Structure formats: structure tokens, C-alpha cells
PDB file of C-alpha atoms in Angstrom:
ATOM      1  CA  MET A   1     -44.666  22.050 -90.653  1.00 54.00           C
ATOM      2  CA  PRO A   2     -44.549  20.799 -87.043  1.00 59.00           C
ATOM      3  CA  ASP A   3     -41.954  22.109 -84.674  1.00 64.00           C
ATOM      4  CA  THR A   4     -39.234  19.443 -84.390  1.00 73.00           C
ATOM      5  CA  MET A   5     -37.414  21.089 -81.513  1.00 72.00           C
ATOM      6  CA  TYR A   6     -38.687  19.518 -78.346  1.00 70.00           C
ATOM      7  CA  ARG A   7     -37.253  18.625 -75.000  1.00 69.00           C
ATOM      8  CA  PRO A   8     -36.557  14.886 -74.634  1.00 66.00           C
ATOM      9  CA  VAL A   9     -38.528  13.105 -71.981  1.00 72.00           C
ATOM     10  CA  ALA A  10     -36.284  12.074 -69.106  1.00 69.00           C
ATOM     11  CA  GLY A  11     -36.838  10.209 -65.899  1.00 65.00           C
ATOM     12  CA  PRO A  12     -38.481  11.825 -62.909  1.00 66.00           C
ATOM     13  CA  ASP A  13     -36.706  14.769 -61.390  1.00 64.00           C
ATOM     14  CA  GLU A  14     -34.616  13.783 -58.411  1.00 59.00           C
ATOM     15  CA  GLY A  15     -34.379  15.911 -55.324  1.00 60.00           C
ATOM     16  CA  PRO A  16     -31.125  17.157 -53.863  1.00 65.00           C
ATOM     17  CA  ALA A  17     -28.332  14.592 -53.991  1.00 60.00           C
ATOM     18  CA  ARG A  18     -28.095  14.101 -50.245  1.00 70.00           C
ATOM     19  CA  PHE A  19     -28.994  10.417 -50.170  1.00 72.00           C
ATOM     20  CA  ASN A  20     -30.107   8.228 -52.992  1.00 85.00           C
ATOM     21  CA  ARG A  21     -29.667   4.591 -53.875  1.00 89.00           C
ATOM     22  CA  ARG A  22     -27.410   5.202 -56.893  1.00 90.00           C
ATOM     23  CA  ARG A  23     -24.883   7.199 -54.850  1.00 89.00           C
ATOM     24  CA  LEU A  24     -24.940   4.634 -52.040  1.00 91.00           C
ATOM     25  CA  ILE A  25     -24.229   1.768 -54.452  1.00 94.00           C
ATOM     26  CA  ARG A  26     -21.399   3.757 -56.059  1.00 95.00           C
ATOM     27  CA  VAL A  27     -19.752   4.496 -52.691  1.00 94.00           C
ATOM     28  CA  ILE A  28     -20.050   0.869 -51.561  1.00 96.00           C
ATOM     29  CA  ALA A  29     -18.555  -0.368 -54.856  1.00 97.00           C
ATOM     30  CA  ILE A  30     -15.601   2.052 -54.630  1.00 97.00           C
ATOM     31  CA  LEU A  31     -14.899   1.107 -51.010  1.00 97.00           C
ATOM     32  CA  THR A  32     -15.123  -2.604 -51.791  1.00 97.00           C
ATOM     33  CA  ILE A  33     -12.741  -2.340 -54.744  1.00 96.00           C
ATOM     34  CA  GLY A  34     -10.348  -0.255 -52.658  1.00 94.00           C
ATOM     35  CA  ILE A  35     -10.329  -2.765 -49.807  1.00 94.00           C
ATOM     36  CA  ILE A  36      -9.748  -5.658 -52.215  1.00 92.00           C
ATOM     37  CA  LEU A  37      -6.841  -3.796 -53.847  1.00 90.00           C
ATOM     38  CA  VAL A  38      -5.226  -3.033 -50.496  1.00 88.00           C
ATOM     39  CA  LEU A  39      -5.543  -6.645 -49.388  1.00 88.00           C
ATOM     40  CA  ALA A  40      -4.101  -7.883 -52.685  1.00 84.00           C
ATOM     41  CA  ILE A  41      -1.085  -5.565 -52.400  1.00 81.00           C
ATOM     42  CA  TRP A  42      -0.510  -6.621 -48.787  1.00 82.00           C
ATOM     43  CA  GLN A  43      -0.569 -10.278 -49.801  1.00 80.00           C
ATOM     44  CA  ASP A  44       1.891  -9.867 -52.659  1.00 68.00           C
ATOM     45  CA  PRO A  45       3.692  -6.508 -52.454  1.00 64.00           C
ATOM     46  CA  LEU A  46       4.801  -5.013 -55.746  1.00 62.00           C
ATOM     47  CA  TYR A  47       8.305  -4.363 -54.445  1.00 65.00           C
ATOM     48  CA  ALA A  48       8.854  -8.056 -53.566  1.00 58.00           C
ATOM     49  CA  ARG A  49       9.253  -9.164 -57.166  1.00 59.00           C
ATOM     50  CA  ALA A  50      12.905 -10.103 -57.542  1.00 55.00           C
TER      51      ALA A  50
END
């Protein structure tokens, strides 16, 4: 009977996480969303609803 326990094949090993495209895109997306939220709150503050 063949051995069914084997390690799944994954993508290529990445080096240290100093700089890679995935991290850069994530940081840019978080900053963009944060800036948009701040601008939206400044335009229509939550406390101004009366």
C-alpha cells in the first residue's frame, strides 16, 4: 500500500518578509481606506446628526 502521508506542494519559498509585492499592496490598501474614512468623517461628522 502506498504511503498517503505526503507534504502538499506549495508555492516557491519566499525570503525574509522585508519587502515583497503582497505586503506593499496590503499597506497601500490599508492607508487608502484609512484616508478615505478620515475624509468621509470630516465631511459629515458623526456627532453632527441631530
